[in-house]
Amino acid sequence: MGFKERTTKPEKGNKYYITKESGGYSPCIKGKMKSTGKPDSDCDTLPNCVGYAWGRFHEIGEDKDFTYWCHGNAEDIFIKANKKLERSDKPKLGALMCFKSGNTETSGDGAGHILVVEKVINNDEIILSDSGYNTNDPFRYTQRKRGSGNWGLSSKYQFQGFIYNP
C-alpha cells in the first residue's frame, strides 16, 4: 500500500480516530474542544495529540498493534517506545515527533506534545500533522524547521526525538 500524506482532518467515521467505547479502534481518551468542552463530532479522539498520533500511526502501520504506548501523556510515549520501536533524532516519513514539557511519567508539570511526520524536506525541515487537547482545531498541518533544536514549538517543550513506524 505505500505511504499517503495526510493533509486534511480524518474523515467522519474513520475508526482509527474513534474511541473503542464509541465503536472505533482507539483506546485513547476522547478529545476536548476549547469552545464546547466536547470531542470533535466526526472523530471523538480529537482534538488530542495522543489520540490523533495513535490513529495516524495505525493508519500508516496498516493496523499493527502499538497499544503499549497509547495510554498516558504525549511526553511518556518516547519512553514507552524504548526497546520496542526504533528511535532517532532524524526525521523519517511516518515517524512520531515527541516533546516533553517537564518530567516524564508525571502529569503535574505538563503533558508534552506529539506530531506525525508527513513529509521530509531535509533533516532540518519537515511537514507535520497533529492535534492538540483543549483547542478549537482538531487537525493541524504545518511546516517546521529545526532552528534552535525545538522545531518551532515554544520553549516550554523539549524535543525528545522521533519514533519510527515499522
mmCIF file of C-alpha atoms in Angstrom:
data_model
loop_
_atom_site.group_PDB
_atom_site.id
_atom_site.type_symbol
_atom_site.label_atom_id
_atom_site.label_comp_id
_atom_site.label_asym_id
_atom_site.label_seq_id
_atom_site.Cartn_x
_atom_site.Cartn_y
_atom_site.Cartn_z
ATOM 1 C CA MET A 1 0.000 0.000 0.000
ATOM 2 C CA GLY A 2 2.526 2.914 0.242
ATOM 3 C CA PHE A 3 2.534 6.000 2.400
ATOM 4 C CA LYS A 4 -0.187 8.567 1.725
ATOM 5 C CA GLU A 5 0.411 12.022 3.156
ATOM 6 C CA ARG A 6 -2.454 13.323 5.307
ATOM 7 C CA THR A 7 -3.158 16.996 4.608
ATOM 8 C CA THR A 8 -6.704 17.182 5.979
ATOM 9 C CA LYS A 9 -8.596 16.146 9.090
ATOM 10 C CA PRO A 10 -9.559 12.457 9.207
ATOM 11 C CA GLU A 11 -12.905 11.812 7.569
ATOM 12 C CA LYS A 12 -16.039 11.311 9.622
ATOM 13 C CA GLY A 13 -16.321 7.746 10.841
ATOM 14 C CA ASN A 14 -12.620 6.873 10.468
ATOM 15 C CA LYS A 15 -12.352 4.208 13.192
ATOM 16 C CA TYR A 16 -8.680 4.951 13.902
ATOM 17 C CA TYR A 17 -9.806 8.275 15.407
ATOM 18 C CA ILE A 18 -12.849 7.000 17.304
ATOM 19 C CA THR A 19 -12.675 5.504 20.799
ATOM 20 C CA LYS A 20 -13.472 1.831 21.345
ATOM 21 C CA GLU A 21 -16.425 2.815 23.522
ATOM 22 C CA SER A 22 -17.886 4.665 20.508
ATOM 23 C CA GLY A 23 -17.313 1.800 18.035
ATOM 24 C CA GLY A 24 -13.807 2.652 16.836
ATOM 25 C CA TYR A 25 -10.352 1.147 17.329
ATOM 26 C CA SER A 26 -8.707 3.705 19.595
ATOM 27 C CA PRO A 27 -8.028 3.003 23.279
ATOM 28 C CA CYS A 28 -7.165 6.695 23.778
ATOM 29 C CA ILE A 29 -9.291 9.226 25.661
ATOM 30 C CA LYS A 30 -11.802 11.496 23.981
ATOM 31 C CA GLY A 31 -10.553 14.895 22.888
ATOM 32 C CA LYS A 32 -11.883 18.191 24.155
ATOM 33 C CA MET A 33 -12.745 21.291 22.094
ATOM 34 C CA LYS A 34 -11.933 24.506 23.916
ATOM 35 C CA SER A 35 -15.164 26.167 22.796
ATOM 36 C CA THR A 36 -17.548 23.365 23.793
ATOM 37 C CA GLY A 37 -15.645 21.088 26.164
ATOM 38 C CA LYS A 38 -16.699 18.164 23.948
ATOM 39 C CA PRO A 39 -14.877 15.997 21.398
ATOM 40 C CA ASP A 40 -14.909 16.656 17.649
ATOM 41 C CA SER A 41 -18.243 15.466 16.254
ATOM 42 C CA ASP A 42 -16.599 13.424 13.461
ATOM 43 C CA CYS A 43 -13.705 11.787 15.329
ATOM 44 C CA ASP A 44 -14.040 11.693 19.113
ATOM 45 C CA THR A 45 -10.331 11.271 19.949
ATOM 46 C CA LEU A 46 -9.848 14.791 18.537
ATOM 47 C CA PRO A 47 -8.719 17.336 19.449
ATOM 48 C CA ASN A 48 -5.998 15.491 21.322
ATOM 49 C CA CYS A 49 -2.401 14.980 20.166
ATOM 50 C CA VAL A 50 -2.120 11.435 21.564
ATOM 51 C CA GLY A 51 -5.474 10.356 20.101
ATOM 52 C CA TYR A 52 -4.521 11.793 16.720
ATOM 53 C CA ALA A 53 -0.986 10.331 16.740
ATOM 54 C CA TRP A 54 -2.262 6.881 17.754
ATOM 55 C CA GLY A 55 -4.792 6.905 14.910
ATOM 56 C CA ARG A 56 -2.322 8.179 12.329
ATOM 57 C CA PHE A 57 0.423 5.756 13.401
ATOM 58 C CA HIS A 58 -2.052 2.890 12.938
ATOM 59 C CA GLU A 59 -3.207 4.177 9.544
ATOM 60 C CA ILE A 60 0.400 4.272 8.374
ATOM 61 C CA GLY A 61 1.320 0.975 10.046
ATOM 62 C CA GLU A 62 -1.667 -0.764 8.478
ATOM 63 C CA ASP A 63 -3.390 -1.841 11.690
ATOM 64 C CA LYS A 64 -0.391 -3.261 13.560
ATOM 65 C CA ASP A 65 -0.652 -3.441 17.343
ATOM 66 C CA PHE A 66 1.039 -0.462 19.012
ATOM 67 C CA THR A 67 -1.251 -0.372 22.033
ATOM 68 C CA TYR A 68 1.551 -0.331 24.596
ATOM 69 C CA TRP A 69 2.108 3.389 24.076
ATOM 70 C CA CYS A 70 -1.443 4.682 23.831
ATOM 71 C CA HIS A 71 -2.125 5.421 27.469
ATOM 72 C CA GLY A 72 -0.756 8.472 29.233
ATOM 73 C CA ASN A 73 0.645 11.799 28.157
ATOM 74 C CA ALA A 74 2.462 12.569 24.939
ATOM 75 C CA GLU A 75 5.790 13.008 26.713
ATOM 76 C CA ASP A 76 5.640 9.417 28.009
ATOM 77 C CA ILE A 77 5.335 7.811 24.570
ATOM 78 C CA PHE A 78 9.001 8.311 23.685
ATOM 79 C CA ILE A 79 9.970 6.476 26.900
ATOM 80 C CA LYS A 80 7.411 3.686 26.375
ATOM 81 C CA ALA A 81 8.647 3.031 22.824
ATOM 82 C CA ASN A 82 12.190 2.365 24.067
ATOM 83 C CA LYS A 83 13.364 -1.134 23.054
ATOM 84 C CA LYS A 84 10.120 -1.714 21.134
ATOM 85 C CA LEU A 85 10.395 0.740 18.256
ATOM 86 C CA GLU A 86 13.412 2.389 16.663
ATOM 87 C CA ARG A 87 14.056 5.955 17.873
ATOM 88 C CA SER A 88 16.313 8.662 16.433
ATOM 89 C CA ASP A 89 16.913 12.409 16.277
ATOM 90 C CA LYS A 90 16.469 12.374 12.466
ATOM 91 C CA PRO A 91 13.058 12.785 10.839
ATOM 92 C CA LYS A 92 11.591 9.962 8.763
ATOM 93 C CA LEU A 93 8.331 9.671 6.853
ATOM 94 C CA GLY A 94 5.516 8.483 9.137
ATOM 95 C CA ALA A 95 7.538 8.894 12.340
ATOM 96 C CA LEU A 96 6.192 10.312 15.577
ATOM 97 C CA MET A 97 7.920 13.513 16.734
ATOM 98 C CA CYS A 98 7.958 13.689 20.537
ATOM 99 C CA PHE A 99 8.324 16.558 23.009
ATOM 100 C CA LYS A 100 8.229 16.687 26.774
ATOM 101 C CA SER A 101 7.214 19.627 28.948
ATOM 102 C CA GLY A 102 8.593 18.703 32.329
ATOM 103 C CA ASN A 103 9.407 15.387 33.895
ATOM 104 C CA THR A 104 8.125 12.324 32.056
ATOM 105 C CA GLU A 105 5.613 9.995 33.665
ATOM 106 C CA THR A 106 4.108 12.775 35.770
ATOM 107 C CA SER A 107 1.180 14.968 34.815
ATOM 108 C CA GLY A 108 1.554 17.892 37.166
ATOM 109 C CA ASP A 109 4.152 19.743 35.104
ATOM 110 C CA GLY A 110 2.799 19.378 31.564
ATOM 111 C CA ALA A 111 1.830 16.637 29.165
ATOM 112 C CA GLY A 112 4.225 17.157 26.262
ATOM 113 C CA HIS A 113 3.241 17.046 22.603
ATOM 114 C CA ILE A 114 3.383 14.532 19.759
ATOM 115 C CA LEU A 115 3.163 15.075 15.997
ATOM 116 C CA VAL A 116 3.407 12.898 12.863
ATOM 117 C CA VAL A 117 5.933 13.441 10.045
ATOM 118 C CA GLU A 118 4.028 13.723 6.768
ATOM 119 C CA LYS A 119 6.870 14.918 4.546
ATOM 120 C CA VAL A 120 10.645 15.238 4.957
ATOM 121 C CA ILE A 121 12.110 18.171 3.048
ATOM 122 C CA ASN A 122 15.536 17.605 4.632
ATOM 123 C CA ASN A 123 16.901 16.712 8.103
ATOM 124 C CA ASP A 124 16.158 20.252 9.302
ATOM 125 C CA GLU A 125 12.785 20.934 7.665
ATOM 126 C CA ILE A 126 9.642 18.782 7.724
ATOM 127 C CA ILE A 127 5.871 18.915 7.325
ATOM 128 C CA LEU A 128 3.825 17.532 10.206
ATOM 129 C CA SER A 129 0.244 16.768 11.143
ATOM 130 C CA ASP A 130 -1.078 16.920 14.683
ATOM 131 C CA SER A 131 -3.895 17.839 17.018
ATOM 132 C CA GLY A 132 -3.963 19.473 20.427
ATOM 133 C CA TYR A 133 -6.075 18.827 23.515
ATOM 134 C CA ASN A 134 -8.413 21.650 24.518
ATOM 135 C CA THR A 135 -8.023 23.581 21.257
ATOM 136 C CA ASN A 136 -10.635 24.508 18.685
ATOM 137 C CA ASP A 137 -8.659 22.957 15.828
ATOM 138 C CA PRO A 138 -8.859 19.147 15.747
ATOM 139 C CA PHE A 139 -6.311 18.885 12.892
ATOM 140 C CA ARG A 140 -3.216 20.885 12.003
ATOM 141 C CA TYR A 141 -0.826 20.560 9.058
ATOM 142 C CA THR A 142 2.337 22.642 9.446
ATOM 143 C CA GLN A 143 5.852 23.045 8.119
ATOM 144 C CA ARG A 144 8.574 23.293 10.758
ATOM 145 C CA LYS A 145 12.307 23.907 10.846
ATOM 146 C CA ARG A 146 14.763 22.574 13.395
ATOM 147 C CA GLY A 147 16.178 26.054 14.129
ATOM 148 C CA SER A 148 17.240 26.180 17.764
ATOM 149 C CA GLY A 149 16.519 22.474 18.133
ATOM 150 C CA ASN A 150 12.923 22.948 19.232
ATOM 151 C CA TRP A 151 11.317 22.709 15.798
ATOM 152 C CA GLY A 152 9.192 25.827 16.251
ATOM 153 C CA LEU A 153 7.484 24.824 19.497
ATOM 154 C CA SER A 154 7.557 27.173 22.468
ATOM 155 C CA SER A 155 10.372 26.986 24.994
ATOM 156 C CA LYS A 156 8.158 25.076 27.442
ATOM 157 C CA TYR A 157 8.677 21.992 25.243
ATOM 158 C CA GLN A 158 11.880 19.963 24.946
ATOM 159 C CA PHE A 159 12.468 17.833 21.839
ATOM 160 C CA GLN A 160 12.891 14.134 22.705
ATOM 161 C CA GLY A 161 13.253 12.611 19.242
ATOM 162 C CA PHE A 162 11.443 10.620 16.573
ATOM 163 C CA ILE A 163 9.866 7.177 16.878
ATOM 164 C CA TYR A 164 9.942 5.313 13.572
ATOM 165 C CA ASN A 165 6.877 3.459 12.354
ATOM 166 C CA PRO A 166 7.852 -0.119 11.487
#
